[in-house]
PDB file of C-alpha atoms in Angstrom:
ATOM      1  CA  UNK A   1      -2.168   6.754  17.797  1.00 92.00           C
ATOM      2  CA  UNK A   2      -3.176   5.306  14.422  1.00 96.00           C
ATOM      3  CA  UNK A   3      -6.737   6.266  13.529  1.00 96.00           C
ATOM      4  CA  UNK A   4      -8.049   3.311  11.517  1.00 97.00           C
ATOM      5  CA  UNK A   5     -11.074   2.922   9.249  1.00 96.00           C
ATOM      6  CA  UNK A   6     -12.066  -0.429   7.715  1.00 96.00           C
ATOM      7  CA  UNK A   7     -14.509  -1.631   5.059  1.00 96.00           C
ATOM      8  CA  UNK A   8     -15.996  -5.077   4.415  1.00 95.00           C
ATOM      9  CA  UNK A   9     -19.455  -6.128   3.257  1.00 93.00           C
ATOM     10  CA  UNK A  10     -19.511  -9.151   5.593  1.00 92.00           C
ATOM     11  CA  UNK A  11     -20.661  -8.460   9.165  1.00 92.00           C
ATOM     12  CA  UNK A  12     -18.561 -11.297  10.612  1.00 91.00           C
ATOM     13  CA  UNK A  13     -15.471 -10.016   8.834  1.00 91.00           C
ATOM     14  CA  UNK A  14     -16.020  -6.483  10.168  1.00 92.00           C
ATOM     15  CA  UNK A  15     -16.469  -7.775  13.699  1.00 92.00           C
ATOM     16  CA  UNK A  16     -13.439 -10.051  13.398  1.00 91.00           C
ATOM     17  CA  UNK A  17     -11.264  -7.130  12.342  1.00 90.00           C
ATOM     18  CA  UNK A  18     -12.686  -4.975  15.115  1.00 90.00           C
ATOM     19  CA  UNK A  19     -11.903  -7.618  17.748  1.00 90.00           C
ATOM     20  CA  UNK A  20      -8.402  -8.160  16.365  1.00 89.00           C
ATOM     21  CA  UNK A  21      -7.429  -4.509  16.056  1.00 88.00           C
ATOM     22  CA  UNK A  22      -9.320  -2.648  18.800  1.00 85.00           C
ATOM     23  CA  UNK A  23      -7.264  -4.007  21.752  1.00 88.00           C
ATOM     24  CA  UNK A  24      -4.025  -2.668  20.268  1.00 92.00           C
ATOM     25  CA  UNK A  25      -2.861   0.318  22.370  1.00 94.00           C
ATOM     26  CA  UNK A  26      -1.607   2.299  19.370  1.00 95.00           C
ATOM     27  CA  UNK A  27      -4.742   1.852  17.205  1.00 95.00           C
ATOM     28  CA  UNK A  28      -7.987   3.822  17.478  1.00 94.00           C
ATOM     29  CA  UNK A  29     -10.841   2.117  15.644  1.00 92.00           C
ATOM     30  CA  UNK A  30     -12.931   4.803  13.912  1.00 94.00           C
ATOM     31  CA  UNK A  31     -15.581   2.590  12.351  1.00 93.00           C
ATOM     32  CA  UNK A  32     -16.446   0.071   9.651  1.00 95.00           C
ATOM     33  CA  UNK A  33     -18.035   0.707   6.260  1.00 96.00           C
ATOM     34  CA  UNK A  34     -20.180  -1.890   4.467  1.00 94.00           C
ATOM     35  CA  UNK A  35     -19.195  -0.953   0.910  1.00 95.00           C
ATOM     36  CA  UNK A  36     -16.926   1.321  -1.076  1.00 95.00           C
ATOM     37  CA  UNK A  37     -19.328   4.244  -1.274  1.00 95.00           C
ATOM     38  CA  UNK A  38     -19.820   4.281   2.487  1.00 96.00           C
ATOM     39  CA  UNK A  39     -16.052   4.004   2.971  1.00 96.00           C
ATOM     40  CA  UNK A  40     -15.418   7.095   0.832  1.00 96.00           C
ATOM     41  CA  UNK A  41     -18.073   9.001   2.793  1.00 96.00           C
ATOM     42  CA  UNK A  42     -16.740   7.890   6.195  1.00 96.00           C
ATOM     43  CA  UNK A  43     -13.163   8.721   5.181  1.00 96.00           C
ATOM     44  CA  UNK A  44     -14.271  12.241   4.294  1.00 94.00           C
ATOM     45  CA  UNK A  45     -15.938  12.598   7.708  1.00 94.00           C
ATOM     46  CA  UNK A  46     -13.355  10.937   9.985  1.00 94.00           C
ATOM     47  CA  UNK A  47     -10.065  11.615   8.120  1.00 94.00           C
ATOM     48  CA  UNK A  48      -8.349   8.356   9.196  1.00 96.00           C
ATOM     49  CA  UNK A  49      -4.597   7.807   9.312  1.00 96.00           C
ATOM     50  CA  UNK A  50      -4.884   4.375   7.650  1.00 97.00           C
ATOM     51  CA  UNK A  51      -7.647   2.583   5.730  1.00 97.00           C
ATOM     52  CA  UNK A  52      -8.040  -1.208   5.482  1.00 96.00           C
ATOM     53  CA  UNK A  53     -10.559  -2.258   2.837  1.00 96.00           C
ATOM     54  CA  UNK A  54     -11.952  -5.424   1.314  1.00 94.00           C
ATOM     55  CA  UNK A  55     -11.867  -5.437  -2.495  1.00 92.00           C
ATOM     56  CA  UNK A  56     -14.915  -7.478  -3.458  1.00 90.00           C
ATOM     57  CA  UNK A  57     -17.982  -5.608  -2.210  1.00 92.00           C
ATOM     58  CA  UNK A  58     -21.405  -4.970  -3.791  1.00 89.00           C
ATOM     59  CA  UNK A  59     -22.065  -1.632  -5.421  1.00 89.00           C
ATOM     60  CA  UNK A  60     -18.858   0.377  -5.248  1.00 92.00           C
ATOM     61  CA  UNK A  61     -16.086  -2.203  -4.943  1.00 92.00           C
ATOM     62  CA  UNK A  62     -12.809  -1.775  -3.118  1.00 93.00           C
ATOM     63  CA  UNK A  63     -10.645  -0.949  -6.137  1.00 93.00           C
ATOM     64  CA  UNK A  64     -13.039   1.793  -7.248  1.00 95.00           C
ATOM     65  CA  UNK A  65     -13.088   3.140  -3.692  1.00 96.00           C
ATOM     66  CA  UNK A  66      -9.272   3.158  -3.586  1.00 95.00           C
ATOM     67  CA  UNK A  67      -9.146   5.220  -6.778  1.00 94.00           C
ATOM     68  CA  UNK A  68     -11.610   7.735  -5.359  1.00 95.00           C
ATOM     69  CA  UNK A  69      -9.831   7.910  -2.010  1.00 94.00           C
ATOM     70  CA  UNK A  70      -6.396   8.497  -3.541  1.00 90.00           C
ATOM     71  CA  UNK A  71      -7.904  11.539  -5.254  1.00 89.00           C
ATOM     72  CA  UNK A  72      -9.987  12.702  -2.280  1.00 88.00           C
ATOM     73  CA  UNK A  73      -7.348  12.033   0.404  1.00 86.00           C
ATOM     74  CA  UNK A  74      -4.005  11.421  -1.359  1.00 83.00           C
ATOM     75  CA  UNK A  75      -2.041  11.356   1.877  1.00 85.00           C
ATOM     76  CA  UNK A  76      -4.047   8.527   3.465  1.00 93.00           C
ATOM     77  CA  UNK A  77      -2.433   5.084   3.020  1.00 94.00           C
ATOM     78  CA  UNK A  78      -4.816   2.294   1.993  1.00 96.00           C
ATOM     79  CA  UNK A  79      -4.308  -1.440   2.507  1.00 95.00           C
ATOM     80  CA  UNK A  80      -6.250  -3.853   0.293  1.00 94.00           C
ATOM     81  CA  UNK A  81      -7.689  -7.012   1.865  1.00 91.00           C
ATOM     82  CA  UNK A  82      -9.220  -9.901  -0.078  1.00 86.00           C
ATOM     83  CA  UNK A  83     -10.063 -13.590  -0.088  1.00 81.00           C
ATOM     84  CA  UNK A  84      -9.481 -13.795  -3.826  1.00 68.00           C
ATOM     85  CA  UNK A  85      -5.810 -14.328  -4.664  1.00 63.00           C
ATOM     86  CA  UNK A  86      -5.919 -13.231  -8.312  1.00 71.00           C
ATOM     87  CA  UNK A  87      -3.778 -10.953 -10.458  1.00 72.00           C
ATOM     88  CA  UNK A  88      -6.853  -8.857 -11.210  1.00 77.00           C
ATOM     89  CA  UNK A  89      -7.242  -7.914  -7.563  1.00 81.00           C
ATOM     90  CA  UNK A  90      -3.521  -7.765  -6.740  1.00 81.00           C
ATOM     91  CA  UNK A  91      -2.409  -5.499  -9.570  1.00 82.00           C
ATOM     92  CA  UNK A  92      -5.716  -3.646  -9.716  1.00 86.00           C
ATOM     93  CA  UNK A  93      -5.391  -2.613  -6.066  1.00 89.00           C
ATOM     94  CA  UNK A  94      -1.729  -1.607  -6.338  1.00 86.00           C
ATOM     95  CA  UNK A  95      -2.246   0.337  -9.548  1.00 85.00           C
ATOM     96  CA  UNK A  96      -5.250   2.091  -7.978  1.00 89.00           C
ATOM     97  CA  UNK A  97      -2.983   3.343  -5.182  1.00 90.00           C
ATOM     98  CA  UNK A  98      -3.005   0.780  -2.354  1.00 92.00           C
ATOM     99  CA  UNK A  99       0.216   0.702  -0.332  1.00 90.00           C
ATOM    100  CA  UNK A 100      -0.332  -2.854   0.898  1.00 89.00           C
ATOM    101  CA  UNK A 101      -2.080  -6.087  -0.069  1.00 89.00           C
ATOM    102  CA  UNK A 102      -3.201  -8.772   2.404  1.00 90.00           C
ATOM    103  CA  UNK A 103      -5.077 -12.066   2.114  1.00 88.00           C
ATOM    104  CA  UNK A 104      -7.890 -12.765   4.549  1.00 86.00           C
ATOM    105  CA  UNK A 105      -6.535 -16.238   5.273  1.00 82.00           C
ATOM    106  CA  UNK A 106      -3.068 -14.866   5.987  1.00 80.00           C
ATOM    107  CA  UNK A 107      -1.292 -14.395   9.306  1.00 84.00           C
ATOM    108  CA  UNK A 108      -3.316 -11.988  11.524  1.00 84.00           C
ATOM    109  CA  UNK A 109      -0.044 -10.492  12.741  1.00 88.00           C
ATOM    110  CA  UNK A 110       0.506  -9.260   9.177  1.00 88.00           C
ATOM    111  CA  UNK A 111      -2.568  -7.026   9.558  1.00 91.00           C
ATOM    112  CA  UNK A 112      -0.966  -5.212  12.468  1.00 92.00           C
ATOM    113  CA  UNK A 113       2.421  -5.055  10.747  1.00 91.00           C
ATOM    114  CA  UNK A 114       0.850  -3.686   7.549  1.00 91.00           C
ATOM    115  CA  UNK A 115      -1.165  -1.032   9.393  1.00 94.00           C
ATOM    116  CA  UNK A 116       1.885   0.176  11.312  1.00 93.00           C
ATOM    117  CA  UNK A 117       4.069   0.096   8.195  1.00 89.00           C
ATOM    118  CA  UNK A 118       1.475   2.114   6.257  1.00 92.00           C
ATOM    119  CA  UNK A 119       1.355   4.681   9.054  1.00 93.00           C
ATOM    120  CA  UNK A 120       5.150   5.031   8.772  1.00 88.00           C
ATOM    121  CA  UNK A 121       4.860   5.651   5.040  1.00 83.00           C
ATOM    122  CA  UNK A 122       5.866   2.152   3.986  1.00 82.00           C
ATOM    123  CA  UNK A 123       4.063  -0.685   2.228  1.00 81.00           C
ATOM    124  CA  UNK A 124       3.639  -4.389   2.994  1.00 83.00           C
ATOM    125  CA  UNK A 125       2.607  -7.148   0.576  1.00 83.00           C
ATOM    126  CA  UNK A 126       1.463 -10.575   1.813  1.00 83.00           C
ATOM    127  CA  UNK A 127       4.371 -13.013   1.272  1.00 78.00           C
ATOM    128  CA  UNK A 128       1.939 -15.423  -0.405  1.00 76.00           C
ATOM    129  CA  UNK A 129       1.670 -13.131  -3.440  1.00 76.00           C
ATOM    130  CA  UNK A 130       5.156 -11.614  -3.655  1.00 71.00           C
ATOM    131  CA  UNK A 131       6.336 -14.415  -5.964  1.00 66.00           C
ATOM    132  CA  UNK A 132       3.793 -13.312  -8.559  1.00 69.00           C
ATOM    133  CA  UNK A 133       5.087  -9.768  -8.312  1.00 68.00           C
ATOM    134  CA  UNK A 134       8.624 -10.998  -8.951  1.00 63.00           C
ATOM    135  CA  UNK A 135       7.508 -13.106 -11.938  1.00 64.00           C
ATOM    136  CA  UNK A 136       5.667 -10.126 -13.355  1.00 64.00           C
ATOM    137  CA  UNK A 137       8.832  -8.028 -13.168  1.00 56.00           C
ATOM    138  CA  UNK A 138      11.042 -10.773 -14.610  1.00 53.00           C
ATOM    139  CA  UNK A 139      10.013  -9.641 -18.097  1.00 54.00           C
ATOM    140  CA  UNK A 140      12.483  -7.564 -20.172  1.00 52.00           C
ATOM    141  CA  UNK A 141      12.853  -3.996 -18.838  1.00 52.00           C
ATOM    142  CA  UNK A 142      10.536  -1.391 -20.288  1.00 52.00           C
ATOM    143  CA  UNK A 143      11.566   2.228 -20.491  1.00 53.00           C
ATOM    144  CA  UNK A 144       8.970   4.187 -18.542  1.00 52.00           C
ATOM    145  CA  UNK A 145       8.157   7.735 -19.656  1.00 53.00           C
ATOM    146  CA  UNK A 146       8.817  10.573 -17.247  1.00 52.00           C
ATOM    147  CA  UNK A 147      11.333  13.179 -16.148  1.00 65.00           C
ATOM    148  CA  UNK A 148      14.948  12.107 -15.729  1.00 86.00           C
ATOM    149  CA  UNK A 149      16.011  11.330 -12.176  1.00 91.00           C
ATOM    150  CA  UNK A 150      19.218  12.672 -10.703  1.00 92.00           C
ATOM    151  CA  UNK A 151      21.896  10.205  -9.621  1.00 92.00           C
ATOM    152  CA  UNK A 152      20.886  10.590  -5.977  1.00 94.00           C
ATOM    153  CA  UNK A 153      17.174  10.191  -6.776  1.00 94.00           C
ATOM    154  CA  UNK A 154      18.000   7.016  -8.693  1.00 94.00           C
ATOM    155  CA  UNK A 155      19.876   5.665  -5.664  1.00 94.00           C
ATOM    156  CA  UNK A 156      16.913   6.465  -3.435  1.00 94.00           C
ATOM    157  CA  UNK A 157      14.464   4.785  -5.830  1.00 93.00           C
ATOM    158  CA  UNK A 158      16.589   1.651  -6.025  1.00 92.00           C
ATOM    159  CA  UNK A 159      16.801   1.315  -2.239  1.00 92.00           C
ATOM    160  CA  UNK A 160      13.094   2.057  -1.887  1.00 89.00           C
ATOM    161  CA  UNK A 161      12.330  -0.738  -4.371  1.00 86.00           C
ATOM    162  CA  UNK A 162      14.462  -3.097  -2.273  1.00 85.00           C
ATOM    163  CA  UNK A 163      12.180  -2.417   0.684  1.00 79.00           C
ATOM    164  CA  UNK A 164      14.328   0.001   2.652  1.00 84.00           C
ATOM    165  CA  UNK A 165      12.645   2.477   4.999  1.00 85.00           C
ATOM    166  CA  UNK A 166      13.513   6.179   4.908  1.00 88.00           C
ATOM    167  CA  UNK A 167      15.717   5.723   7.974  1.00 88.00           C
ATOM    168  CA  UNK A 168      17.566   2.805   6.360  1.00 90.00           C
ATOM    169  CA  UNK A 169      18.046   4.742   3.128  1.00 92.00           C
ATOM    170  CA  UNK A 170      19.401   7.670   5.121  1.00 93.00           C
ATOM    171  CA  UNK A 171      21.870   5.385   6.872  1.00 93.00           C
ATOM    172  CA  UNK A 172      23.109   3.756   3.666  1.00 93.00           C
ATOM    173  CA  UNK A 173      23.487   7.053   1.798  1.00 94.00           C
ATOM    174  CA  UNK A 174      24.694   8.994   4.864  1.00 93.00           C
ATOM    175  CA  UNK A 175      22.102  11.730   4.505  1.00 94.00           C
ATOM    176  CA  UNK A 176      19.402  13.052   6.818  1.00 93.00           C
ATOM    177  CA  UNK A 177      16.016  11.244   6.952  1.00 89.00           C
ATOM    178  CA  UNK A 178      14.338  14.535   6.061  1.00 90.00           C
ATOM    179  CA  UNK A 179      16.454  14.727   2.910  1.00 94.00           C
ATOM    180  CA  UNK A 180      15.386  11.190   1.985  1.00 93.00           C
ATOM    181  CA  UNK A 181      11.747  12.189   2.384  1.00 90.00           C
ATOM    182  CA  UNK A 182      12.279  15.103  -0.020  1.00 93.00           C
ATOM    183  CA  UNK A 183      14.000  12.825  -2.546  1.00 94.00           C
ATOM    184  CA  UNK A 184      11.175  10.259  -2.310  1.00 92.00           C
ATOM    185  CA  UNK A 185       8.562  12.955  -2.933  1.00 91.00           C
ATOM    186  CA  UNK A 186      10.486  14.200  -5.967  1.00 92.00           C
ATOM    187  CA  UNK A 187      10.912  10.671  -7.321  1.00 93.00           C
ATOM    188  CA  UNK A 188       7.173   9.956  -7.025  1.00 90.00           C
ATOM    189  CA  UNK A 189       6.361  13.208  -8.804  1.00 90.00           C
ATOM    190  CA  UNK A 190       8.883  12.660 -11.601  1.00 91.00           C
ATOM    191  CA  UNK A 191       7.850   9.110 -12.438  1.00 90.00           C
ATOM    192  CA  UNK A 192       4.157   9.942 -12.074  1.00 86.00           C
ATOM    193  CA  UNK A 193       3.087   7.618  -9.249  1.00 85.00           C
ATOM    194  CA  UNK A 194       1.431   8.134  -5.868  1.00 81.00           C
ATOM    195  CA  UNK A 195       2.808   5.423  -3.595  1.00 83.00           C
ATOM    196  CA  UNK A 196       6.076   3.719  -2.686  1.00 84.00           C
ATOM    197  CA  UNK A 197       4.696   0.413  -3.957  1.00 81.00           C
ATOM    198  CA  UNK A 198       3.985   1.942  -7.366  1.00 83.00           C
ATOM    199  CA  UNK A 199       7.503   3.435  -7.344  1.00 86.00           C
ATOM    200  CA  UNK A 200       8.954  -0.019  -6.630  1.00 84.00           C
ATOM    201  CA  UNK A 201       6.953  -1.445  -9.548  1.00 82.00           C
ATOM    202  CA  UNK A 202       8.400   1.291 -11.769  1.00 84.00           C
ATOM    203  CA  UNK A 203      11.924   0.422 -10.626  1.00 86.00           C
ATOM    204  CA  UNK A 204      11.479  -3.246 -11.542  1.00 81.00           C
ATOM    205  CA  UNK A 205       9.789  -2.511 -14.861  1.00 80.00           C
ATOM    206  CA  UNK A 206      12.541  -0.089 -15.893  1.00 83.00           C
ATOM    207  CA  UNK A 207      15.314  -2.557 -14.992  1.00 83.00           C
ATOM    208  CA  UNK A 208      16.730  -0.456 -12.162  1.00 86.00           C
ATOM    209  CA  UNK A 209      16.216  -3.420  -9.820  1.00 82.00           C
ATOM    210  CA  UNK A 210      16.241  -7.085 -10.884  1.00 75.00           C
ATOM    211  CA  UNK A 211      14.033  -9.823  -9.380  1.00 65.00           C
ATOM    212  CA  UNK A 212      17.204 -11.608  -8.202  1.00 66.00           C
ATOM    213  CA  UNK A 213      17.904  -8.769  -5.779  1.00 63.00           C
TER     214      UNK A 213
END
């Protein structure tokens, strides 16, 4: 079961999410916060498996809440949800530590796919905004500071940036899934990021993966 916590300042939005997600047999709906501060408090109390949060909320907004949650509960994946399709929200949420980014007017099936992907340790970005991510990374490569990766860690990072799951990486490199998990953890630590999405951003920025791929 996936224990889910959501946050949105709009009552109708909270109820819409509850009605969409509650019937799913593999999702347990823990509750809904009305702002970022309440979300942080409820996450501390309920310890959810996945968090789905709006970004634009009064008081403590979603991006601030994501930053606090990644410090308070670094192992809990967070998916950002917003009506406002702007770079400020997109990159702000991902840099804060979100593992996924969805638009409220997007396909409802993406919500379920993103929640399940996050629970598996993967990330999902709404296809409507992926083009902007690619354009952002089309700039000349920038050498990112950090510890040097081994050849195998570099292979793992490249495949991760191409959207491969741990199982797929294991199959391509002919190693055990548990070994992939160890490599991913080491890669995140060496390049100084918290999520797979941030690692993928690093791979594009450093030129390890090109937008054409």
